[in-house]
Tab-separated table of C-alpha atoms in Angstrom:
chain	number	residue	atom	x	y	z
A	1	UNK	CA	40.023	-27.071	40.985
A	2	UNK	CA	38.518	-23.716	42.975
A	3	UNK	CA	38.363	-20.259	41.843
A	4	UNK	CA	40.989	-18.080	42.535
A	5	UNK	CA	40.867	-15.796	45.815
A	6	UNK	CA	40.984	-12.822	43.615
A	7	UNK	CA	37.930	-13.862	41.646
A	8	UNK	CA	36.862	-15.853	38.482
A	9	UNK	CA	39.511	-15.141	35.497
A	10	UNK	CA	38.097	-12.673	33.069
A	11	UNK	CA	38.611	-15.775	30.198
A	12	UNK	CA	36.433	-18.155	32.321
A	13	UNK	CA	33.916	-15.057	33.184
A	14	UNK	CA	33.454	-15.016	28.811
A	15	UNK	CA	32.660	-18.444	28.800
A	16	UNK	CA	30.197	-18.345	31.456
A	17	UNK	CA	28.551	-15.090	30.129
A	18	UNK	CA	28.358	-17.198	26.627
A	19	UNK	CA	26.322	-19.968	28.878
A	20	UNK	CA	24.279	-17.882	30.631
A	21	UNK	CA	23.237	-16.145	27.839
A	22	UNK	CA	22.629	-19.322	26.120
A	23	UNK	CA	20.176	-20.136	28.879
A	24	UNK	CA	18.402	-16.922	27.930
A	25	UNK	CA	17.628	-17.650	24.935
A	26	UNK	CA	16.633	-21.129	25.628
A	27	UNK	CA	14.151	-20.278	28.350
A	28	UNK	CA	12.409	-18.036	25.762
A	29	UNK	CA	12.258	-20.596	22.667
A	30	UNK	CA	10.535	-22.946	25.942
A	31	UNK	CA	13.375	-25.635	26.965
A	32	UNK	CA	13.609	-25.337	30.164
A	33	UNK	CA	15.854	-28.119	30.576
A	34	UNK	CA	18.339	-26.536	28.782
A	35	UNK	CA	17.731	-22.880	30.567
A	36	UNK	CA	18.374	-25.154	33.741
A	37	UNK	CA	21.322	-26.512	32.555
A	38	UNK	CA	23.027	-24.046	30.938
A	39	UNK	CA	22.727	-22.115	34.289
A	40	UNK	CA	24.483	-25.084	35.790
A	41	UNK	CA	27.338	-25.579	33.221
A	42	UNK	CA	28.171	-21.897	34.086
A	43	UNK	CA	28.102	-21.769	37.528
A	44	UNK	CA	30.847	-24.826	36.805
A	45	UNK	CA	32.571	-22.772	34.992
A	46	UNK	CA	33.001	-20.208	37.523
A	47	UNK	CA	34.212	-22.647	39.691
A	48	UNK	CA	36.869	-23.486	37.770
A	49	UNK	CA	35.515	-27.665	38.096
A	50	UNK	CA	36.188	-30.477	34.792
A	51	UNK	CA	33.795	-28.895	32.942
A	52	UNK	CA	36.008	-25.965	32.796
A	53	UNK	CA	38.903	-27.865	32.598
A	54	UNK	CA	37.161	-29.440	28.822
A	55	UNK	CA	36.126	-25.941	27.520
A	56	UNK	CA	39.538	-24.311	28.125
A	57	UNK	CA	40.827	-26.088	25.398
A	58	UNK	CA	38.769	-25.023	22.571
A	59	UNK	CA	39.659	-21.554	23.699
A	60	UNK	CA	40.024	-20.835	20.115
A	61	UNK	CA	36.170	-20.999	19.724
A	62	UNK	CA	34.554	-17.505	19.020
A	63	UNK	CA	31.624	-16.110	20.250
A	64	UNK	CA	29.496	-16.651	17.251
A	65	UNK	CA	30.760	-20.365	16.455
A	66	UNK	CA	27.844	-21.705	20.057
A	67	UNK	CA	29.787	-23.608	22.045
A	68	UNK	CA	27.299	-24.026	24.400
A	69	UNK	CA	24.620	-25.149	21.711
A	70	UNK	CA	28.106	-27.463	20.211
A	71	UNK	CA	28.690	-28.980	24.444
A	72	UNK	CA	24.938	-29.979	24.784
A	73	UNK	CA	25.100	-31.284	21.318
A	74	UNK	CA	27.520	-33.818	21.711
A	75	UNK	CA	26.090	-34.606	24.965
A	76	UNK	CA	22.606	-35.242	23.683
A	77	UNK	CA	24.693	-37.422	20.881
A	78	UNK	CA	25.852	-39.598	23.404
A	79	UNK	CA	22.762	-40.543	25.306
A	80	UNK	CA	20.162	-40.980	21.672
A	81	UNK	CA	23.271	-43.180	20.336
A	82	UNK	CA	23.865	-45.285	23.582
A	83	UNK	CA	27.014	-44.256	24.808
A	84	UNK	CA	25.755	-42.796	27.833
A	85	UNK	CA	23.050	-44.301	29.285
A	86	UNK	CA	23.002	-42.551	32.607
A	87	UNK	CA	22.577	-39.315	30.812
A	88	UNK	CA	19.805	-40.203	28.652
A	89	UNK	CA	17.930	-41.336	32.089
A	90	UNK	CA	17.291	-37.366	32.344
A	91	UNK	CA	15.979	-36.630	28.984
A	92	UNK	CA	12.703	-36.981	27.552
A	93	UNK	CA	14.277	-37.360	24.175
A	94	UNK	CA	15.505	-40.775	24.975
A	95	UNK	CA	12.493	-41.703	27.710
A	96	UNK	CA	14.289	-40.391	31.110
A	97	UNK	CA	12.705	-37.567	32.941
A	98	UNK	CA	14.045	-34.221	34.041
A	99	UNK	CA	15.456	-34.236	37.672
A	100	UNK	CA	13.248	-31.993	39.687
A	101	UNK	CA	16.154	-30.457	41.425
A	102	UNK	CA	19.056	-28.867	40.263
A	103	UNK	CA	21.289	-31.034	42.819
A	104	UNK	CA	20.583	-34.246	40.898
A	105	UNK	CA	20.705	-32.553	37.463
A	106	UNK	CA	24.067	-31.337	38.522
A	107	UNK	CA	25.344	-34.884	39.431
A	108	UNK	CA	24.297	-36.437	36.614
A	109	UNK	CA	26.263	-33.661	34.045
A	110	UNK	CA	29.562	-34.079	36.305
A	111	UNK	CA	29.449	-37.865	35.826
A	112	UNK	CA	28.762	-37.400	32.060
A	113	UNK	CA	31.432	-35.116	31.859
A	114	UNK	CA	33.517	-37.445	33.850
A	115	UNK	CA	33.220	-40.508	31.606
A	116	UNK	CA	32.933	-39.115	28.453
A	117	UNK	CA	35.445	-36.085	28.460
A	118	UNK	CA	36.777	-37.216	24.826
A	119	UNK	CA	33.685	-37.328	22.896
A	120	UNK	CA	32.393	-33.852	24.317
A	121	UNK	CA	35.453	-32.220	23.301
A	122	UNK	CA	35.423	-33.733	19.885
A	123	UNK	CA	31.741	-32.725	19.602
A	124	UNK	CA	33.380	-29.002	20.844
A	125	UNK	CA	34.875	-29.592	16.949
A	126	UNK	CA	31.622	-30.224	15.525
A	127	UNK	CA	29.684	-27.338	13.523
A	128	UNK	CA	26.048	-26.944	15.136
A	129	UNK	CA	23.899	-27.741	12.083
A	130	UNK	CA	20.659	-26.090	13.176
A	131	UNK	CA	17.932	-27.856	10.927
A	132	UNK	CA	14.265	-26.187	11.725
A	133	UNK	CA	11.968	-27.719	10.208
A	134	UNK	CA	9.227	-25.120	11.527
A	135	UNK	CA	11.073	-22.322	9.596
A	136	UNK	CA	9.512	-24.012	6.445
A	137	UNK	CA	6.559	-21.739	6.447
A	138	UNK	CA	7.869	-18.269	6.602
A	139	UNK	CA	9.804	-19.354	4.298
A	140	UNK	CA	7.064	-20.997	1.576
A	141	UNK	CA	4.922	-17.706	2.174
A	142	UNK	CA	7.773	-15.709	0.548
A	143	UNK	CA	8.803	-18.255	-1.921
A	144	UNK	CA	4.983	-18.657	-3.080
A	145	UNK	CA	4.948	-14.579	-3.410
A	146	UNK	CA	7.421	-14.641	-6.078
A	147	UNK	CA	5.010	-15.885	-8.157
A	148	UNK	CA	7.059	-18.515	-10.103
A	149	UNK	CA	5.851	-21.478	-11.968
A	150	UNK	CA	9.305	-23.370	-11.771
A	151	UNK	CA	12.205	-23.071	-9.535
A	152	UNK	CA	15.659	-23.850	-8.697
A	153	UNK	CA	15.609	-24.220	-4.846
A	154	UNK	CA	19.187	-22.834	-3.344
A	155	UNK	CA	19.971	-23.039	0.095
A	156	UNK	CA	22.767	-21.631	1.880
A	157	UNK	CA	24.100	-22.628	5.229
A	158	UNK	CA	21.695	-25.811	4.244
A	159	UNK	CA	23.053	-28.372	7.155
A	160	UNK	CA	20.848	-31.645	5.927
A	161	UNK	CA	19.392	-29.418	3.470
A	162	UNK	CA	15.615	-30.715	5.086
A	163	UNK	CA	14.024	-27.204	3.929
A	164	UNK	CA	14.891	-28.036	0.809
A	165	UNK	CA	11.854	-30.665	1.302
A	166	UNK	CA	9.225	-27.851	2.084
A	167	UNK	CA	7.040	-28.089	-1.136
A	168	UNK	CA	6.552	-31.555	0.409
A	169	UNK	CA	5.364	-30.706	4.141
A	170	UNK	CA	1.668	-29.629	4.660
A	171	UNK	CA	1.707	-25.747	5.658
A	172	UNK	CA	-1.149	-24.484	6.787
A	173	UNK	CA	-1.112	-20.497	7.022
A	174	UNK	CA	-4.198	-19.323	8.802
A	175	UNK	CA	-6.504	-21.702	6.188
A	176	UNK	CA	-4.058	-21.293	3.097
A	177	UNK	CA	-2.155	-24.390	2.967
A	178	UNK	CA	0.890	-24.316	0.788
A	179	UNK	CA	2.906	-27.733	-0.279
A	180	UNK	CA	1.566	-31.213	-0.065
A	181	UNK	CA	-1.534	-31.777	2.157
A	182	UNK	CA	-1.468	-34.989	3.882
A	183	UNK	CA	2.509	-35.161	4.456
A	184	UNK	CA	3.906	-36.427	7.466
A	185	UNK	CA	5.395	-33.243	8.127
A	186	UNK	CA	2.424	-31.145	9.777
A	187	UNK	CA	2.926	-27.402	10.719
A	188	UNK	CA	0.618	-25.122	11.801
A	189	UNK	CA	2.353	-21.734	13.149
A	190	UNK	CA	0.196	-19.445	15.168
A	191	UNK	CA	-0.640	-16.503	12.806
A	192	UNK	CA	-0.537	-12.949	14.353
A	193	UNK	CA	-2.278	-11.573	11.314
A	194	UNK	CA	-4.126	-13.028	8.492
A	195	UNK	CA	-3.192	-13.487	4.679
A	196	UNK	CA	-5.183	-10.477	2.894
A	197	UNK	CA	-5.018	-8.651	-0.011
A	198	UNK	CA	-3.928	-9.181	-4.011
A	199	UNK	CA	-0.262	-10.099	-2.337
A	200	UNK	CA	-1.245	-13.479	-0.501
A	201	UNK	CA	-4.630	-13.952	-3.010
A	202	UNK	CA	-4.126	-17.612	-4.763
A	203	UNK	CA	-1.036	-18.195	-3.198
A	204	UNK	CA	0.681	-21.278	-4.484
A	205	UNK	CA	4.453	-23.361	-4.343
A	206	UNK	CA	5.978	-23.223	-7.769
A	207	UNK	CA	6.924	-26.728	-8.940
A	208	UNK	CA	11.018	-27.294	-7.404
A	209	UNK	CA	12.878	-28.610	-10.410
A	210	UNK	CA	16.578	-28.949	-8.720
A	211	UNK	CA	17.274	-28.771	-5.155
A	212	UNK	CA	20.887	-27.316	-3.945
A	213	UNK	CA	22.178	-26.708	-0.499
A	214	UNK	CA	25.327	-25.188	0.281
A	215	UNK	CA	27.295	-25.432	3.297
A	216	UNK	CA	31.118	-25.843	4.993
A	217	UNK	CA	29.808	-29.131	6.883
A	218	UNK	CA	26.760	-30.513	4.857
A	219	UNK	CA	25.479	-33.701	6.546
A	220	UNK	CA	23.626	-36.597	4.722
A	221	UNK	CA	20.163	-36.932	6.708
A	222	UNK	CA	19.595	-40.378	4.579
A	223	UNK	CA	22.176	-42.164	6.818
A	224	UNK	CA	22.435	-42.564	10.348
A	225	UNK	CA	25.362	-40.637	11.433
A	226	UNK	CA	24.254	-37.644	9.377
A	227	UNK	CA	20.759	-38.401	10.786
A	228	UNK	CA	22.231	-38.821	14.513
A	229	UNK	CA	23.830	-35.251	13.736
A	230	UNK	CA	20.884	-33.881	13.282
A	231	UNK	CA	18.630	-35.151	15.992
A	232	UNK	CA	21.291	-34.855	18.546
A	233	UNK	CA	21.194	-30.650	17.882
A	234	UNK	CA	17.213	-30.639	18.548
A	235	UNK	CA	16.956	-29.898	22.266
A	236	UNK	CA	15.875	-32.750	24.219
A	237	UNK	CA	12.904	-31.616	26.011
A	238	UNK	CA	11.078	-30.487	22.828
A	239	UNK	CA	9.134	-33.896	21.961
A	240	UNK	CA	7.632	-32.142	19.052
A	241	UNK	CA	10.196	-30.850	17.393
A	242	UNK	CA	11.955	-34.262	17.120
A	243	UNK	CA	9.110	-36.207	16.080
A	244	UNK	CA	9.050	-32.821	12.953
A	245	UNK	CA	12.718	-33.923	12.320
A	246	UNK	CA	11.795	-37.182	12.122
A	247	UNK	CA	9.084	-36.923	9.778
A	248	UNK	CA	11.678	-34.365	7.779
A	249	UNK	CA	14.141	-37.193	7.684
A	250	UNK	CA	11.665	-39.642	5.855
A	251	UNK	CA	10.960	-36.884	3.244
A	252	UNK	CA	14.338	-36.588	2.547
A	253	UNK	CA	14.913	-39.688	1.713
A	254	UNK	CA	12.147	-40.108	-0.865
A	255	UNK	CA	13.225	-36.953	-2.211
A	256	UNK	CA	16.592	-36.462	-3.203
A	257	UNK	CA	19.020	-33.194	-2.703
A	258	UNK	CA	21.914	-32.141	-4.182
A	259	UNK	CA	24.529	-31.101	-1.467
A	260	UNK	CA	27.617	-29.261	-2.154
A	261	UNK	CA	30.270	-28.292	0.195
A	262	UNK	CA	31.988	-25.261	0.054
A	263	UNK	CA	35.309	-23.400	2.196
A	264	UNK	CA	34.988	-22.045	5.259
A	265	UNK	CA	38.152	-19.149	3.352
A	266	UNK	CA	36.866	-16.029	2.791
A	267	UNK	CA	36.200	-13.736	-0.374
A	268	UNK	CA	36.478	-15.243	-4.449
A	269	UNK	CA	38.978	-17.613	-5.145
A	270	UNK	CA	39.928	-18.679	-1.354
A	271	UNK	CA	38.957	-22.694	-2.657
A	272	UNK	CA	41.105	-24.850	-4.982
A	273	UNK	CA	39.756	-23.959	-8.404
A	274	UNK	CA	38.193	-27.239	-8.531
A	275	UNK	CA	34.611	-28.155	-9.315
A	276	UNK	CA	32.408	-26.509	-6.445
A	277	UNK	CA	32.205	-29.234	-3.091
A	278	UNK	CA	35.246	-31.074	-4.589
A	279	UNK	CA	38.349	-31.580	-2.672
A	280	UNK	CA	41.469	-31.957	-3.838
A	281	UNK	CA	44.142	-33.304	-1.415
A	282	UNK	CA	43.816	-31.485	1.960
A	283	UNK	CA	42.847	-28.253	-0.605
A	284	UNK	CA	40.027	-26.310	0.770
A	285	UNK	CA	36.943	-26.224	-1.686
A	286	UNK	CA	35.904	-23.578	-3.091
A	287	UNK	CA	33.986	-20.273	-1.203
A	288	UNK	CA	30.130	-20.159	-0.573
A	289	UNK	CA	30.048	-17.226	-2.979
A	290	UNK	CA	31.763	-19.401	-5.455
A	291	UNK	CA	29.986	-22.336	-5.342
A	292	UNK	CA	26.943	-20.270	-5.405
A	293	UNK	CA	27.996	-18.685	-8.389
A	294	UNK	CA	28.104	-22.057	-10.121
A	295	UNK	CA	25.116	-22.904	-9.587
A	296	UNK	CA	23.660	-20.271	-10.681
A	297	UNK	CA	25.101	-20.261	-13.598
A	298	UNK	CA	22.724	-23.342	-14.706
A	299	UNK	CA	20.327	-20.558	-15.020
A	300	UNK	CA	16.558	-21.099	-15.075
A	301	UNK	CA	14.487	-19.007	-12.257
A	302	UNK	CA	15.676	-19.534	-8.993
A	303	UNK	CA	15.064	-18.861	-5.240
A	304	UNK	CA	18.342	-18.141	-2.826
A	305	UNK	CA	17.159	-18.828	0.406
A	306	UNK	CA	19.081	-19.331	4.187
A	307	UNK	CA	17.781	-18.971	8.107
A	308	UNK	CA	19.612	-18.067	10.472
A	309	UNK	CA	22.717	-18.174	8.839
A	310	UNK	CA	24.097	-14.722	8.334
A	311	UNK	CA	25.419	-14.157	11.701
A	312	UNK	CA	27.688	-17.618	11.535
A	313	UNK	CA	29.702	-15.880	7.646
A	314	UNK	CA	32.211	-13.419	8.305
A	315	UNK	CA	31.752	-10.005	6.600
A	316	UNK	CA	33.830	-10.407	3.986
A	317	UNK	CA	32.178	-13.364	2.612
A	318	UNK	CA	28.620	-11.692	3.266
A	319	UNK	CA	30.101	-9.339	0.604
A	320	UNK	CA	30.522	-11.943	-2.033
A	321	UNK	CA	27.528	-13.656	-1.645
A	322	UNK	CA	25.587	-10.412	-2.211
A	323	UNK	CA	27.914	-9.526	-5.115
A	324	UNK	CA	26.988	-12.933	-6.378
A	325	UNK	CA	23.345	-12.446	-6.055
A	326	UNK	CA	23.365	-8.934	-7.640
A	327	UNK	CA	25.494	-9.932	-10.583
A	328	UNK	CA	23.280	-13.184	-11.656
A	329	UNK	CA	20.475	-10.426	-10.865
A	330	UNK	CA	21.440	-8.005	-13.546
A	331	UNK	CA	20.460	-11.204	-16.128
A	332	UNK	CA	17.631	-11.893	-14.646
A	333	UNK	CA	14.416	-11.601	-16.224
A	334	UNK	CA	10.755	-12.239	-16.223
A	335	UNK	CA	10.616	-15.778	-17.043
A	336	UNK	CA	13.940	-16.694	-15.221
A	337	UNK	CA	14.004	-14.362	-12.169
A	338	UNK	CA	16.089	-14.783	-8.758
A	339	UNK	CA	14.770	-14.340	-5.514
A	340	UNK	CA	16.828	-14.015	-2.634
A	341	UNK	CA	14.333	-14.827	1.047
A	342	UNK	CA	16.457	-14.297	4.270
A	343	UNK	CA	15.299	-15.077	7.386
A	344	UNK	CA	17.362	-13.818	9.979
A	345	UNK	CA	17.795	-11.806	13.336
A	346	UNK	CA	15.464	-8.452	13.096
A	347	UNK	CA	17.654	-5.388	12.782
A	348	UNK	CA	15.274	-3.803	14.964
A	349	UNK	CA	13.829	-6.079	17.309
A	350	UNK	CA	16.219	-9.028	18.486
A	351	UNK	CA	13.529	-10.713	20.013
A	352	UNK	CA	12.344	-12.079	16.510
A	353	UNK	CA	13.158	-12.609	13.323
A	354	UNK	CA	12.658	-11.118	9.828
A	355	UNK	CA	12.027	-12.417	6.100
A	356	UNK	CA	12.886	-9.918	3.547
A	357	UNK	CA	12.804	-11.257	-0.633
A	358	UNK	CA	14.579	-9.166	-2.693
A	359	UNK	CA	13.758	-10.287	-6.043
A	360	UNK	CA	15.092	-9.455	-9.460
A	361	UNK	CA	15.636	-8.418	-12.497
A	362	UNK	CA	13.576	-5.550	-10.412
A	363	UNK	CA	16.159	-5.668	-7.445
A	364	UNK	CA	13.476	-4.667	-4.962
A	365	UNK	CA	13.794	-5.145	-1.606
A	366	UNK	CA	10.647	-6.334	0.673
A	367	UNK	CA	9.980	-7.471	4.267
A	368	UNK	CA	7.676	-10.055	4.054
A	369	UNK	CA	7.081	-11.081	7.779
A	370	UNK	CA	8.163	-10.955	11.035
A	371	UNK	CA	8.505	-14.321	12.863
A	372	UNK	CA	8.917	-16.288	15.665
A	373	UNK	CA	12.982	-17.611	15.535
A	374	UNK	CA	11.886	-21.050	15.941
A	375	UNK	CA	8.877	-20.677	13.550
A	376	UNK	CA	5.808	-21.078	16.387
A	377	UNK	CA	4.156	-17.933	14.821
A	378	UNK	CA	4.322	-15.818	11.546
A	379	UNK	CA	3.509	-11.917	11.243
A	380	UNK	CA	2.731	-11.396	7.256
A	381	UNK	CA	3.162	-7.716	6.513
């Protein structure tokens, strides 16, 4: 198939803005396999070639829902679980090595796309379940803030739920290390300014009695599909990120988490009135803010915590969750309080991201740090 004499159709020149952008922001967060080949896949798409021809038809995919990310996922799937062999001959991930040019990377995605046209556009279907394990300590900093003895640990848009873990990886901030020194988890994010003052003095994890994460696609990391998921969404020229997930995987399995899965509806009352992350029939569960609710409604102090999440939940169900949070916030108190940590996109800077803990029964409202998106470096403010 060729482009059309009149130029590229305005719904294939989306998709290849959605690519190209991609690439972007790959190239920054350092793959530069991925910036290569994200360049490629769009150029394809201009042309109008088979990779086209499998992304037309999940036209119904929007913007926000990374199809790019969702296409290289399933690819990368294929090669770590053996069903392509000849693609995992150019990723480190799985031993192969990075064509030098873009000619040979180029062949080798056409024949991938070629052979395995089925899978990729059943891994089109397939959530991205971003699980960074290097997010763990911008968020610790602000959950060791809070000050709390005891905690519930709730995490929304959890995927595997592997931050859950954090009290368990070693964390060291600068020379404060928070969690559990000698883990096999290791991280050490550049700090661009130093822990100071009666805010970060004796800084400590509070002991995690209960650990909850919410999410429309949860995946089990203790098994090997759900583990497969997970790996196969880390991008394969980051060695080191991998061998994190890894280590995260063997945490999780020595210490349990409680995963519940709630709608993808929108607003109160959109799931099936069942118990939260049940299903009944082909009956959606219930809504995040729902299931959220219910848990909160064990009581006890507890920390609300997601990354990189917000931009994936329509408005609407933003709006519930926040009701949610403010309502179990007006019964807060000093010896059970609720802290919600978000790290997400900076309002003000799209280059990075913030953490802001609002914490209750106070209801105060506090940027904590500015941070690198994939958790290299941490700004404490």
């Amino acid at each position: 198939m060729t482009s059309d004499a009149a130029g590229t159709p305005p719904e294939r020149d989306e998709w290849a803005r959605r690519f190209t952008q991609q690439a972007a922001s790959c190239r920054e967060l350092g793959s530069a396999l991925y910036a290569r080949l994200l360049e490629l896949v769009a150029a394809e798409i201009h042309a109008g070639t088979a990779t086209w021809d499998l992304l037309r038809r999940s036209g119904h995919l929007r913007f926000g829902q990374a199809a790019p990310l969702r296409l290289l996922g399933a690819a990368h799937r294929l090669a770590l679980t053996g069903g392509a062999p000849d693609w995992a001959e150019v990723l480190p991930s799985c031993g192969g090595s990075v064509p030098a040019s873009d000619e040979a990377l180029l062949v080798s995605w056409r024949t991938l796309v070629d052979l395995h046209t089925e899978a990729l556009g059943a891994g089109l279907e397939r959530e991205v379940q971003t699980n960074e394990v290097a997010r763990a300590p911008a968020l610790a900093l602000a959950v060791a803030e809070a000050r709390m003895r005891e905690t519930r640990l709730v995490e929304l848009g959890c995927s595997a739920g592997l931050n859950l873990r954090l009290d368990h990886f070693e964390m060291d901030l600068g020379g404060v290390v928070l969690g559990t020194s000698g883990s096999a988890v290791q991280l050490r994010p550049e700090m661009r300014r130093g822990l100071g003052g009666l805010r970060h003095s004796g800084l400590v994890l509070p002991v995690v009695s209960e650990r909850v994460g919410i999410d429309p696609h949860p995946v089990d990391p203790t098994n090997p599909e759900g583990a497969a998921t997970i790996r196969s969404f880390i991008w394969p020229d980051q060695l080191d990120r991998l061998e994190r997930i890894d280590a995260a995987i063997g945490i999780a399995r020595s210490h349990p988490a409680e995963l519940l899965r709630c709608g993808t509806g929108v607003g109160p009352g959109t799931g099936d009135g069942g118990a939260p992350g049940a299903e009944s029939g082909t009956s959606e569960p219930p809504d995040a803010a729902a299931v959220l609710d219910s848990v909160l409604d064990r009581g006890g102090p507890a920390v609300v915590m997601h990354s990189i999440v917000w931009q994936y939940v329509p408005p609407e169900t933003r709006w519930a969750i926040t009701r949610t949070i403010e309502e179990h916030g007006e019964s807060a108190s000093a010896t059970a309080p609720l802290v919600w940590v978000r790290f997400e996109p900076d309002q003000w800077d799209r280059r990075r991201a913030a953490v802001w803990v609002r914490s209750f029964p106070s209801g105060s409202d506090r940027l904590a740090a500015h941070v690198d998106y994939h958790g290299r470096w941490v700004e404490p403010l």
